[in-house]
PDB file of C-alpha atoms and ligand atoms in Angstrom:
ATOM      1  CA  UNK V   1      -5.332   4.295  18.412  1.00 54.00           C
ATOM      2  CA  UNK V   2      -3.462   1.371  20.078  1.00 50.00           C
ATOM      3  CA  UNK V   3      -0.016   1.439  21.611  1.00 47.00           C
ATOM      4  CA  UNK V   4       1.775  -1.774  22.579  1.00 44.00           C
ATOM      5  CA  UNK V   5       3.343  -1.474  26.037  1.00 47.00           C
ATOM      6  CA  UNK V   6       4.693  -4.903  26.538  1.00 56.00           C
ATOM      7  CA  UNK V   7       3.911  -8.294  25.027  1.00 65.00           C
ATOM      8  CA  UNK V   8       1.150  -8.736  27.682  1.00 91.00           C
ATOM      9  CA  UNK V   9      -0.303  -5.243  27.940  1.00 95.00           C
ATOM     10  CA  UNK V  10      -1.958  -2.832  25.511  1.00 97.00           C
ATOM     11  CA  UNK V  11      -3.493   0.596  25.818  1.00 98.00           C
ATOM     12  CA  UNK V  12      -6.269   1.724  23.482  1.00 98.00           C
ATOM     13  CA  UNK V  13      -8.177   4.993  23.136  1.00 98.00           C
ATOM     14  CA  UNK V  14     -11.899   4.499  22.467  1.00 98.00           C
ATOM     15  CA  UNK V  15     -13.467   7.537  20.723  1.00 98.00           C
ATOM     16  CA  UNK V  16     -16.991   8.864  21.199  1.00 98.00           C
ATOM     17  CA  UNK V  17     -19.340   9.176  18.186  1.00 98.00           C
ATOM     18  CA  UNK V  18     -22.080  11.619  17.223  1.00 98.00           C
ATOM     19  CA  UNK V  19     -24.956  11.009  14.863  1.00 98.00           C
ATOM     20  CA  UNK V  20     -24.829  13.832  12.371  1.00 98.00           C
ATOM     21  CA  UNK V  21     -28.101  12.613  10.850  1.00 98.00           C
ATOM     22  CA  UNK V  22     -30.461  10.037  12.327  1.00 98.00           C
ATOM     23  CA  UNK V  23     -33.680   8.915  10.578  1.00 97.00           C
ATOM     24  CA  UNK V  24     -35.815   6.321  12.322  1.00 96.00           C
ATOM     25  CA  UNK V  25     -38.446   3.974  10.766  1.00 94.00           C
ATOM     26  CA  UNK V  26     -41.338   2.259  12.497  1.00 92.00           C
ATOM     27  CA  UNK V  27     -40.447  -0.719  14.769  1.00 93.00           C
ATOM     28  CA  UNK V  28     -39.804  -4.087  13.107  1.00 90.00           C
ATOM     29  CA  UNK V  29     -42.440  -6.752  13.643  1.00 90.00           C
ATOM     30  CA  UNK V  30     -40.046  -9.406  15.037  1.00 91.00           C
ATOM     31  CA  UNK V  31     -37.813  -7.818  17.654  1.00 93.00           C
ATOM     32  CA  UNK V  32     -39.250  -4.291  18.031  1.00 93.00           C
ATOM     33  CA  UNK V  33     -35.959  -2.716  16.939  1.00 95.00           C
ATOM     34  CA  UNK V  34     -36.255   0.352  14.687  1.00 96.00           C
ATOM     35  CA  UNK V  35     -34.682   0.429  11.212  1.00 96.00           C
ATOM     36  CA  UNK V  36     -32.267   3.362  11.016  1.00 96.00           C
ATOM     37  CA  UNK V  37     -30.379   5.447   8.520  1.00 97.00           C
ATOM     38  CA  UNK V  38     -27.664   7.383  10.268  1.00 98.00           C
ATOM     39  CA  UNK V  39     -24.477   9.229   9.353  1.00 98.00           C
ATOM     40  CA  UNK V  40     -22.115   8.601  12.280  1.00 98.00           C
ATOM     41  CA  UNK V  41     -18.713  10.105  12.885  1.00 98.00           C
ATOM     42  CA  UNK V  42     -16.086   9.737  15.599  1.00 98.00           C
ATOM     43  CA  UNK V  43     -15.261  12.796  17.708  1.00 98.00           C
ATOM     44  CA  UNK V  44     -12.132  13.754  19.708  1.00 98.00           C
ATOM     45  CA  UNK V  45     -13.390  12.668  23.168  1.00 98.00           C
ATOM     46  CA  UNK V  46     -11.869   9.401  24.339  1.00 98.00           C
ATOM     47  CA  UNK V  47     -12.082   6.732  27.046  1.00 98.00           C
ATOM     48  CA  UNK V  48      -8.729   5.001  27.736  1.00 98.00           C
ATOM     49  CA  UNK V  49      -8.540   1.269  28.202  1.00 98.00           C
ATOM     50  CA  UNK V  50      -5.540  -0.764  29.320  1.00 98.00           C
ATOM     51  CA  UNK V  51      -5.680  -4.506  28.818  1.00 98.00           C
ATOM     52  CA  UNK V  52      -3.367  -7.048  30.460  1.00 97.00           C
ATOM     53  CA  UNK V  53      -3.353 -10.777  29.722  1.00 97.00           C
ATOM     54  CA  UNK V  54      -3.604 -12.995  32.810  1.00 96.00           C
ATOM     55  CA  UNK V  55      -3.179 -16.646  33.535  1.00 94.00           C
ATOM     56  CA  UNK V  56      -6.435 -16.689  35.542  1.00 92.00           C
ATOM     57  CA  UNK V  57      -9.356 -17.234  33.191  1.00 90.00           C
ATOM     58  CA  UNK V  58     -12.169 -14.605  33.035  1.00 95.00           C
ATOM     59  CA  UNK V  59     -12.284 -10.856  32.643  1.00 98.00           C
ATOM     60  CA  UNK V  60     -11.708  -8.446  35.568  1.00 98.00           C
ATOM     61  CA  UNK V  61     -12.556  -4.779  34.975  1.00 98.00           C
ATOM     62  CA  UNK V  62     -11.779  -1.700  37.102  1.00 98.00           C
ATOM     63  CA  UNK V  63     -12.720   1.889  36.387  1.00 98.00           C
ATOM     64  CA  UNK V  64     -11.737   5.292  37.784  1.00 98.00           C
ATOM     65  CA  UNK V  65     -15.411   6.313  37.857  1.00 96.00           C
ATOM     66  CA  UNK V  66     -17.240   4.426  40.713  1.00 96.00           C
ATOM     67  CA  UNK V  67     -20.563   5.016  39.011  1.00 94.00           C
ATOM     68  CA  UNK V  68     -19.647   2.642  36.146  1.00 97.00           C
ATOM     69  CA  UNK V  69     -20.654  -0.985  36.752  1.00 97.00           C
ATOM     70  CA  UNK V  70     -17.684  -3.281  36.340  1.00 98.00           C
ATOM     71  CA  UNK V  71     -19.709  -6.532  36.438  1.00 98.00           C
ATOM     72  CA  UNK V  72     -20.977  -8.778  33.622  1.00 97.00           C
ATOM     73  CA  UNK V  73     -23.412  -5.994  32.558  1.00 97.00           C
ATOM     74  CA  UNK V  74     -20.468  -3.884  31.242  1.00 98.00           C
ATOM     75  CA  UNK V  75     -19.950  -4.079  27.463  1.00 98.00           C
ATOM     76  CA  UNK V  76     -16.220  -4.497  27.935  1.00 98.00           C
ATOM     77  CA  UNK V  77     -16.749  -7.578  30.055  1.00 98.00           C
ATOM     78  CA  UNK V  78     -19.397  -8.946  27.640  1.00 98.00           C
ATOM     79  CA  UNK V  79     -17.362  -8.572  24.438  1.00 98.00           C
ATOM     80  CA  UNK V  80     -14.008  -9.604  25.974  1.00 98.00           C
ATOM     81  CA  UNK V  81     -15.545 -12.645  27.635  1.00 98.00           C
ATOM     82  CA  UNK V  82     -17.154 -13.744  24.358  1.00 98.00           C
ATOM     83  CA  UNK V  83     -13.861 -13.505  22.509  1.00 98.00           C
ATOM     84  CA  UNK V  84     -11.879 -15.256  25.324  1.00 98.00           C
ATOM     85  CA  UNK V  85     -14.466 -18.082  25.442  1.00 97.00           C
ATOM     86  CA  UNK V  86     -13.786 -18.862  21.722  1.00 96.00           C
ATOM     87  CA  UNK V  87     -10.023 -18.531  22.163  1.00 97.00           C
ATOM     88  CA  UNK V  88     -10.020 -20.763  25.285  1.00 97.00           C
ATOM     89  CA  UNK V  89     -12.182 -23.387  23.579  1.00 96.00           C
ATOM     90  CA  UNK V  90      -9.650 -23.777  20.781  1.00 94.00           C
ATOM     91  CA  UNK V  91      -6.740 -23.649  23.251  1.00 95.00           C
ATOM     92  CA  UNK V  92      -8.386 -26.443  25.291  1.00 94.00           C
ATOM     93  CA  UNK V  93      -8.861 -28.494  22.107  1.00 95.00           C
ATOM     94  CA  UNK V  94      -5.138 -28.382  21.503  1.00 94.00           C
ATOM     95  CA  UNK V  95      -4.203 -29.058  25.132  1.00 95.00           C
ATOM     96  CA  UNK V  96      -3.094 -25.465  25.918  1.00 94.00           C
ATOM     97  CA  UNK V  97      -3.863 -23.526  29.087  1.00 94.00           C
ATOM     98  CA  UNK V  98      -6.621 -20.904  28.993  1.00 94.00           C
ATOM     99  CA  UNK V  99      -6.005 -17.186  29.187  1.00 96.00           C
ATOM    100  CA  UNK V 100      -7.852 -14.339  30.898  1.00 97.00           C
ATOM    101  CA  UNK V 101      -7.608 -10.528  30.959  1.00 98.00           C
ATOM    102  CA  UNK V 102      -7.749  -7.579  33.285  1.00 98.00           C
ATOM    103  CA  UNK V 103      -8.869  -4.241  32.000  1.00 98.00           C
ATOM    104  CA  UNK V 104      -8.550  -0.764  33.490  1.00 98.00           C
ATOM    105  CA  UNK V 105     -10.940   1.863  32.160  1.00 98.00           C
ATOM    106  CA  UNK V 106     -10.411   5.589  32.404  1.00 98.00           C
ATOM    107  CA  UNK V 107     -13.891   6.911  31.769  1.00 98.00           C
ATOM    108  CA  UNK V 108     -13.990  10.273  30.030  1.00 98.00           C
ATOM    109  CA  UNK V 109     -17.057   9.950  27.742  1.00 98.00           C
ATOM    110  CA  UNK V 110     -20.290  10.889  29.606  1.00 97.00           C
ATOM    111  CA  UNK V 111     -22.757   7.965  30.112  1.00 95.00           C
ATOM    112  CA  UNK V 112     -26.336   8.047  28.738  1.00 93.00           C
ATOM    113  CA  UNK V 113     -25.336  10.949  26.511  1.00 98.00           C
ATOM    114  CA  UNK V 114     -25.880   9.569  22.991  1.00 98.00           C
ATOM    115  CA  UNK V 115     -22.056   9.475  22.466  1.00 98.00           C
ATOM    116  CA  UNK V 116     -21.702   5.695  22.221  1.00 98.00           C
ATOM    117  CA  UNK V 117     -19.058   5.506  25.002  1.00 98.00           C
ATOM    118  CA  UNK V 118     -20.005   2.101  26.301  1.00 98.00           C
ATOM    119  CA  UNK V 119     -20.257   0.701  22.793  1.00 98.00           C
ATOM    120  CA  UNK V 120     -16.838   2.145  21.818  1.00 98.00           C
ATOM    121  CA  UNK V 121     -15.304   0.607  24.982  1.00 98.00           C
ATOM    122  CA  UNK V 122     -16.820  -2.776  24.095  1.00 98.00           C
ATOM    123  CA  UNK V 123     -15.541  -2.561  20.520  1.00 98.00           C
ATOM    124  CA  UNK V 124     -12.039  -1.473  21.518  1.00 98.00           C
ATOM    125  CA  UNK V 125     -11.811  -4.220  24.122  1.00 98.00           C
ATOM    126  CA  UNK V 126     -12.033  -6.604  21.113  1.00 98.00           C
ATOM    127  CA  UNK V 127      -9.383  -4.651  19.176  1.00 98.00           C
ATOM    128  CA  UNK V 128      -7.046  -4.798  22.187  1.00 98.00           C
ATOM    129  CA  UNK V 129      -7.510  -8.519  22.798  1.00 98.00           C
ATOM    130  CA  UNK V 130      -7.164  -9.331  19.101  1.00 98.00           C
ATOM    131  CA  UNK V 131      -3.791  -7.598  19.003  1.00 97.00           C
ATOM    132  CA  UNK V 132      -2.568  -8.996  22.339  1.00 97.00           C
ATOM    133  CA  UNK V 133      -3.460 -12.555  21.327  1.00 97.00           C
ATOM    134  CA  UNK V 134      -2.279 -12.128  17.690  1.00 97.00           C
ATOM    135  CA  UNK V 135      -5.656 -13.367  16.427  1.00 97.00           C
ATOM    136  CA  UNK V 136      -5.639 -11.293  13.207  1.00 98.00           C
ATOM    137  CA  UNK V 137      -9.401 -11.149  12.987  1.00 97.00           C
ATOM    138  CA  UNK V 138     -10.685  -8.810  10.308  1.00 97.00           C
ATOM    139  CA  UNK V 139     -12.580  -5.705  11.419  1.00 95.00           C
ATOM    140  CA  UNK V 140     -15.658  -7.175   9.782  1.00 95.00           C
ATOM    141  CA  UNK V 141     -15.399 -10.384  11.870  1.00 97.00           C
ATOM    142  CA  UNK V 142     -14.885  -8.420  15.099  1.00 97.00           C
ATOM    143  CA  UNK V 143     -17.848  -6.188  14.172  1.00 97.00           C
ATOM    144  CA  UNK V 144     -20.045  -9.266  13.676  1.00 97.00           C
ATOM    145  CA  UNK V 145     -19.101 -10.602  17.122  1.00 97.00           C
ATOM    146  CA  UNK V 146     -19.554  -7.166  18.768  1.00 98.00           C
ATOM    147  CA  UNK V 147     -22.911  -6.398  17.165  1.00 96.00           C
ATOM    148  CA  UNK V 148     -24.531  -9.188  19.273  1.00 97.00           C
ATOM    149  CA  UNK V 149     -24.141  -6.888  22.205  1.00 98.00           C
ATOM    150  CA  UNK V 150     -25.636  -3.619  20.869  1.00 96.00           C
ATOM    151  CA  UNK V 151     -26.588  -1.676  17.789  1.00 95.00           C
ATOM    152  CA  UNK V 152     -23.771   0.838  17.882  1.00 96.00           C
ATOM    153  CA  UNK V 153     -20.726  -1.364  18.372  1.00 98.00           C
ATOM    154  CA  UNK V 154     -20.107  -2.322  14.703  1.00 98.00           C
ATOM    155  CA  UNK V 155     -19.602   1.291  13.691  1.00 98.00           C
ATOM    156  CA  UNK V 156     -16.433   1.583  15.812  1.00 98.00           C
ATOM    157  CA  UNK V 157     -14.617  -1.076  13.675  1.00 97.00           C
ATOM    158  CA  UNK V 158     -15.225   0.924  10.506  1.00 94.00           C
ATOM    159  CA  UNK V 159     -15.468   4.695  11.489  1.00 82.00           C
ATOM    160  CA  UNK V 160     -14.463   7.382  11.404  1.00 97.00           C
ATOM    161  CA  UNK V 161     -17.339   8.382   9.071  1.00 98.00           C
ATOM    162  CA  UNK V 162     -19.998   5.805   8.130  1.00 98.00           C
ATOM    163  CA  UNK V 163     -23.593   5.312   7.146  1.00 98.00           C
ATOM    164  CA  UNK V 164     -25.282   2.859   9.539  1.00 98.00           C
ATOM    165  CA  UNK V 165     -28.424   1.088   8.599  1.00 97.00           C
ATOM    166  CA  UNK V 166     -30.395  -1.961   9.755  1.00 96.00           C
ATOM    167  CA  UNK V 167     -30.741  -1.498  13.494  1.00 96.00           C
ATOM    168  CA  UNK V 168     -27.438   0.332  13.281  1.00 96.00           C
ATOM    169  CA  UNK V 169     -25.138  -2.680  12.709  1.00 96.00           C
ATOM    170  CA  UNK V 170     -24.828  -2.492   8.901  1.00 97.00           C
ATOM    171  CA  UNK V 171     -21.930  -0.061   8.383  1.00 97.00           C
ATOM    172  CA  UNK V 172     -20.798   1.562   5.148  1.00 97.00           C
ATOM    173  CA  UNK V 173     -17.819   3.939   5.318  1.00 97.00           C
ATOM    174  CA  UNK V 174     -18.437   7.335   3.695  1.00 97.00           C
ATOM    175  CA  UNK V 175     -16.211  10.427   3.187  1.00 98.00           C
ATOM    176  CA  UNK V 176     -15.904  12.552   6.368  1.00 98.00           C
ATOM    177  CA  UNK V 177     -17.882  15.800   6.470  1.00 98.00           C
ATOM    178  CA  UNK V 178     -16.085  18.950   5.310  1.00 98.00           C
ATOM    179  CA  UNK V 179     -16.572  20.661   8.750  1.00 98.00           C
ATOM    180  CA  UNK V 180     -14.041  18.880  10.975  1.00 98.00           C
ATOM    181  CA  UNK V 181     -14.850  20.660  14.246  1.00 98.00           C
ATOM    182  CA  UNK V 182     -17.862  20.371  16.578  1.00 98.00           C
ATOM    183  CA  UNK V 183     -19.015  21.855  19.820  1.00 98.00           C
ATOM    184  CA  UNK V 184     -20.601  19.329  22.160  1.00 98.00           C
ATOM    185  CA  UNK V 185     -23.024  20.556  24.820  1.00 98.00           C
ATOM    186  CA  UNK V 186     -22.937  18.041  27.683  1.00 98.00           C
ATOM    187  CA  UNK V 187     -25.834  18.818  30.044  1.00 98.00           C
ATOM    188  CA  UNK V 188     -25.163  15.840  32.387  1.00 97.00           C
ATOM    189  CA  UNK V 189     -28.652  14.437  31.745  1.00 98.00           C
ATOM    190  CA  UNK V 190     -28.879  10.648  31.473  1.00 97.00           C
ATOM    191  CA  UNK V 191     -31.291   9.699  28.668  1.00 97.00           C
ATOM    192  CA  UNK V 192     -32.518   6.056  28.714  1.00 97.00           C
ATOM    193  CA  UNK V 193     -32.425   4.900  25.049  1.00 97.00           C
ATOM    194  CA  UNK V 194     -35.326   2.316  25.264  1.00 97.00           C
ATOM    195  CA  UNK V 195     -37.597   4.978  26.775  1.00 98.00           C
ATOM    196  CA  UNK V 196     -36.775   7.448  23.999  1.00 98.00           C
ATOM    197  CA  UNK V 197     -37.678   4.845  21.305  1.00 97.00           C
ATOM    198  CA  UNK V 198     -40.835   3.956  23.210  1.00 97.00           C
ATOM    199  CA  UNK V 199     -41.861   7.647  23.219  1.00 97.00           C
ATOM    200  CA  UNK V 200     -40.993   7.825  19.468  1.00 96.00           C
ATOM    201  CA  UNK V 201     -43.468   4.894  18.936  1.00 94.00           C
ATOM    202  CA  UNK V 202     -46.148   6.664  20.996  1.00 94.00           C
ATOM    203  CA  UNK V 203     -45.714   9.861  19.001  1.00 93.00           C
ATOM    204  CA  UNK V 204     -45.782   7.990  15.678  1.00 87.00           C
ATOM    205  CA  UNK V 205     -48.590   5.456  16.330  1.00 78.00           C
ATOM    206  CA  UNK V 206     -50.398   6.767  13.261  1.00 62.00           C
ATOM    207  CA  UNK V 207     -47.419   6.076  10.994  1.00 56.00           C
ATOM    208  CA  UNK V 208     -47.891   3.503   8.275  1.00 53.00           C
ATOM    209  CA  UNK V 209     -45.221   0.877   7.671  1.00 49.00           C
ATOM    210  CA  UNK V 210     -44.519   2.742   4.420  1.00 50.00           C
ATOM    211  CA  UNK V 211     -43.171   5.640   6.512  1.00 60.00           C
ATOM    212  CA  UNK V 212     -40.460   7.040   4.317  1.00 70.00           C
ATOM    213  CA  UNK V 213     -37.929   8.678   6.700  1.00 81.00           C
ATOM    214  CA  UNK V 214     -35.373   6.169   5.429  1.00 89.00           C
ATOM    215  CA  UNK V 215     -35.819   6.421   1.682  1.00 86.00           C
ATOM    216  CA  UNK V 216     -34.584   7.821  -0.545  1.00 89.00           C
ATOM    217  CA  UNK V 217     -31.210   8.129   1.118  1.00 92.00           C
ATOM    218  CA  UNK V 218     -29.516  11.547   1.004  1.00 96.00           C
ATOM    219  CA  UNK V 219     -26.723  12.165  -1.442  1.00 97.00           C
ATOM    220  CA  UNK V 220     -24.041  11.538   1.220  1.00 97.00           C
ATOM    221  CA  UNK V 221     -21.202  12.302  -1.257  1.00 97.00           C
ATOM    222  CA  UNK V 222     -22.611  15.759  -1.926  1.00 98.00           C
ATOM    223  CA  UNK V 223     -23.328  16.391   1.785  1.00 98.00           C
ATOM    224  CA  UNK V 224     -19.743  15.629   2.642  1.00 98.00           C
ATOM    225  CA  UNK V 225     -18.553  18.554   0.455  1.00 98.00           C
ATOM    226  CA  UNK V 226     -20.765  21.165   2.261  1.00 98.00           C
ATOM    227  CA  UNK V 227     -19.409  23.680   4.737  1.00 98.00           C
ATOM    228  CA  UNK V 228     -20.990  23.684   8.210  1.00 98.00           C
ATOM    229  CA  UNK V 229     -23.511  26.429   7.588  1.00 98.00           C
ATOM    230  CA  UNK V 230     -24.841  24.710   4.447  1.00 98.00           C
ATOM    231  CA  UNK V 231     -24.739  21.118   5.814  1.00 98.00           C
ATOM    232  CA  UNK V 232     -26.403  21.752   9.193  1.00 98.00           C
ATOM    233  CA  UNK V 233     -29.884  22.720   7.835  1.00 98.00           C
ATOM    234  CA  UNK V 234     -30.120  19.273   6.125  1.00 98.00           C
ATOM    235  CA  UNK V 235     -29.338  17.318   9.296  1.00 98.00           C
ATOM    236  CA  UNK V 236     -32.300  15.733  11.142  1.00 97.00           C
ATOM    237  CA  UNK V 237     -32.580  13.596  14.272  1.00 98.00           C
ATOM    238  CA  UNK V 238     -35.987  11.838  14.509  1.00 97.00           C
ATOM    239  CA  UNK V 239     -35.283  11.103  18.206  1.00 98.00           C
ATOM    240  CA  UNK V 240     -35.252  14.813  19.124  1.00 98.00           C
ATOM    241  CA  UNK V 241     -39.069  15.214  19.539  1.00 97.00           C
ATOM    242  CA  UNK V 242     -39.418  12.111  21.800  1.00 97.00           C
ATOM    243  CA  UNK V 243     -36.276  12.994  23.839  1.00 98.00           C
ATOM    244  CA  UNK V 244     -37.409  16.564  24.323  1.00 98.00           C
ATOM    245  CA  UNK V 245     -40.937  15.428  25.250  1.00 98.00           C
ATOM    246  CA  UNK V 246     -39.404  13.152  27.915  1.00 98.00           C
ATOM    247  CA  UNK V 247     -37.089  15.688  29.387  1.00 98.00           C
ATOM    248  CA  UNK V 248     -38.134  19.360  29.625  1.00 98.00           C
ATOM    249  CA  UNK V 249     -34.669  20.532  30.770  1.00 98.00           C
ATOM    250  CA  UNK V 250     -33.099  19.117  27.623  1.00 98.00           C
ATOM    251  CA  UNK V 251     -35.844  20.677  25.443  1.00 98.00           C
ATOM    252  CA  UNK V 252     -35.191  23.985  27.134  1.00 98.00           C
ATOM    253  CA  UNK V 253     -31.435  23.781  26.634  1.00 98.00           C
ATOM    254  CA  UNK V 254     -31.900  22.952  22.973  1.00 98.00           C
ATOM    255  CA  UNK V 255     -34.225  25.954  22.475  1.00 98.00           C
ATOM    256  CA  UNK V 256     -31.839  28.349  24.259  1.00 98.00           C
ATOM    257  CA  UNK V 257     -28.793  26.956  22.380  1.00 98.00           C
ATOM    258  CA  UNK V 258     -30.559  27.508  19.056  1.00 98.00           C
ATOM    259  CA  UNK V 259     -31.413  31.030  20.075  1.00 97.00           C
ATOM    260  CA  UNK V 260     -27.846  32.032  20.850  1.00 97.00           C
ATOM    261  CA  UNK V 261     -26.063  30.069  18.106  1.00 97.00           C
ATOM    262  CA  UNK V 262     -25.674  31.438  14.552  1.00 93.00           C
ATOM    263  CA  UNK V 263     -26.472  27.981  13.168  1.00 98.00           C
ATOM    264  CA  UNK V 264     -28.718  24.945  13.898  1.00 98.00           C
ATOM    265  CA  UNK V 265     -27.994  22.853  16.983  1.00 98.00           C
ATOM    266  CA  UNK V 266     -28.768  19.100  16.827  1.00 98.00           C
ATOM    267  CA  UNK V 267     -28.987  16.171  19.310  1.00 98.00           C
ATOM    268  CA  UNK V 268     -26.775  13.055  19.029  1.00 98.00           C
ATOM    269  CA  UNK V 269     -28.431   9.628  19.224  1.00 98.00           C
ATOM    270  CA  UNK V 270     -31.157   9.420  21.903  1.00 98.00           C
ATOM    271  CA  UNK V 271     -29.511  12.356  23.741  1.00 97.00           C
ATOM    272  CA  UNK V 272     -28.601  14.126  25.877  1.00 98.00           C
ATOM    273  CA  UNK V 273     -25.597  15.546  23.968  1.00 98.00           C
ATOM    274  CA  UNK V 274     -26.338  18.529  21.680  1.00 98.00           C
ATOM    275  CA  UNK V 275     -23.893  19.586  19.029  1.00 99.00           C
ATOM    276  CA  UNK V 276     -23.213  21.925  16.173  1.00 98.00           C
ATOM    277  CA  UNK V 277     -20.481  22.051  13.539  1.00 99.00           C
ATOM    278  CA  UNK V 278     -17.710  24.472  12.530  1.00 98.00           C
ATOM    279  CA  UNK V 279     -15.194  24.673   9.682  1.00 98.00           C
ATOM    280  CA  UNK V 280     -12.323  25.871  11.898  1.00 98.00           C
ATOM    281  CA  UNK V 281     -10.964  25.020  15.318  1.00 98.00           C
ATOM    282  CA  UNK V 282     -10.881  28.750  16.256  1.00 98.00           C
ATOM    283  CA  UNK V 283     -14.622  29.183  15.529  1.00 98.00           C
ATOM    284  CA  UNK V 284     -15.470  26.049  17.526  1.00 98.00           C
ATOM    285  CA  UNK V 285     -13.345  27.228  20.511  1.00 98.00           C
ATOM    286  CA  UNK V 286     -14.928  30.691  20.445  1.00 98.00           C
ATOM    287  CA  UNK V 287     -18.456  29.236  20.260  1.00 98.00           C
ATOM    288  CA  UNK V 288     -17.797  26.708  23.087  1.00 98.00           C
ATOM    289  CA  UNK V 289     -16.764  29.604  25.356  1.00 98.00           C
ATOM    290  CA  UNK V 290     -19.941  31.526  24.330  1.00 98.00           C
ATOM    291  CA  UNK V 291     -22.152  28.488  25.155  1.00 98.00           C
ATOM    292  CA  UNK V 292     -20.380  28.003  28.461  1.00 98.00           C
ATOM    293  CA  UNK V 293     -20.806  31.641  29.540  1.00 98.00           C
ATOM    294  CA  UNK V 294     -24.409  32.092  28.232  1.00 98.00           C
ATOM    295  CA  UNK V 295     -25.926  28.729  29.117  1.00 98.00           C
ATOM    296  CA  UNK V 296     -23.704  27.597  32.035  1.00 97.00           C
ATOM    297  CA  UNK V 297     -23.359  24.226  30.349  1.00 98.00           C
ATOM    298  CA  UNK V 298     -20.293  22.001  29.861  1.00 98.00           C
ATOM    299  CA  UNK V 299     -19.417  22.872  26.245  1.00 98.00           C
ATOM    300  CA  UNK V 300     -16.409  21.353  24.489  1.00 98.00           C
ATOM    301  CA  UNK V 301     -14.804  22.041  21.138  1.00 98.00           C
ATOM    302  CA  UNK V 302     -13.681  18.704  19.620  1.00 98.00           C
ATOM    303  CA  UNK V 303     -12.316  17.408  16.361  1.00 98.00           C
ATOM    304  CA  UNK V 304     -14.692  15.478  14.018  1.00 98.00           C
ATOM    305  CA  UNK V 305     -13.098  12.280  12.641  1.00 98.00           C
ATOM    306  CA  UNK V 306      -9.880  12.917  14.602  1.00 97.00           C
ATOM    307  CA  UNK V 307      -6.788  11.300  12.949  1.00 88.00           C
ATOM    308  CA  UNK V 308      -5.154  10.458  16.288  1.00 65.00           C
ATOM    309  CA  UNK V 309      -5.850  10.288  19.963  1.00 53.00           C
TER     310      UNK V 309
HETATM  311  O1  LIG L   1     -28.831  -1.971  20.667  1.00 94.62           O
HETATM  312  P1  LIG L   1     -28.815  -1.171  21.912  1.00 94.62           P
HETATM  313  O2  LIG L   1     -28.459  -1.932  23.122  1.00 94.62           O
HETATM  314  O3  LIG L   1     -27.996   0.089  21.761  1.00 94.62           O
HETATM  315  O4  LIG L   1     -30.302  -0.651  22.062  1.00 94.62           O
HETATM  316  C1  LIG L   1     -30.846  -0.100  23.261  1.00 94.62           C
HETATM  317  C2  LIG L   1     -32.309  -0.065  23.119  1.00 94.62           C
HETATM  318  O5  LIG L   1     -32.662   0.944  22.151  1.00 94.62           O
HETATM  319  C3  LIG L   1     -32.956  -1.321  22.571  1.00 94.62           C
HETATM  320  O6  LIG L   1     -33.293  -2.221  23.596  1.00 94.62           O
HETATM  321  C4  LIG L   1     -34.198  -0.807  21.894  1.00 94.62           C
HETATM  322  O7  LIG L   1     -35.202  -0.509  22.867  1.00 94.62           O
HETATM  323  C5  LIG L   1     -33.764   0.531  21.342  1.00 94.62           C
HETATM  324  N1  LIG L   1     -33.319   0.500  19.945  1.00 94.62           N
HETATM  325  C6  LIG L   1     -34.282   0.398  18.941  1.00 94.62           C
HETATM  326  N2  LIG L   1     -33.908   0.349  17.645  1.00 94.62           N
HETATM  327  C7  LIG L   1     -32.602   0.493  17.280  1.00 94.62           C
HETATM  328  C8  LIG L   1     -31.596   0.623  18.303  1.00 94.62           C
HETATM  329  C9  LIG L   1     -32.032   0.615  19.580  1.00 94.62           C
HETATM  330  O8  LIG L   1     -35.499   0.288  19.237  1.00 94.62           O
HETATM  331  N3  LIG L   1     -32.253   0.487  16.025  1.00 94.62           N
END
């Protein structure tokens, strides 16, 4: 995923993810976060990031999409600044000058779409800086640093196919699914994740704390052997009802997509991306075309767990 350009510059491709399966438990007493059990996989849709080391301290970010904030609220700036702060503290202790970075982001993963684009960017910023600065941190160490900034970041250090538990930050690699092609329906709807979880709580207020969406865990090993048409009926996303209740257009698209597809259509994360799975690239391409023509929606055939960018 990373190509050295010169000693001071590095380009990385940050993949999107989808949640094949997402079960959600009742909110935790302390922080209100929800315990999850999710099978997450990377998909062949990428943001591109180019990092350059600078002598000026701090992190400067630019982006080809003017809608993306490039200030301290951006996950790239957050994770890169946290790493550079530690590096510069140890440099200062040994009398060396500090170092900064500039980053250029080509944004290709839709925002607010349940595809983890911002999280992937934040994670791959750490991968890039670790390589540029020859820090040799383990993926587990980088994941621990990154998970301070969001529930989804840790996955990207382990992918391409993992079971994520806790609030999402406990990541256990698992064999990729047999179907290695997906069609993503990208309706251009921005779903606010906290609002979707809030609606989930409102819809589940009668749930006891023994709510058992999370246990027992599925037999992931067996699921990974199933072709698309047999795997899809097992897949559940507990955030679909609250997301569809918050956004009628998304609910409508999901209903129509299920009507015209020959297999179940699911939602990724807190939405708005919908997806379904195929065993071959040709089937996925044909179906993407069918969705585009019938639903007038941006539909893309992508690889699941792609081996390269
Ligand atoms: O961790 P992240 O920044 O992705 O979470 C965004 C919001 O989603 C949180 O502020 C919280 O409202 C909700 N969330 C949750 N339980 C999770 C993950 C996210 O309630 N496991």
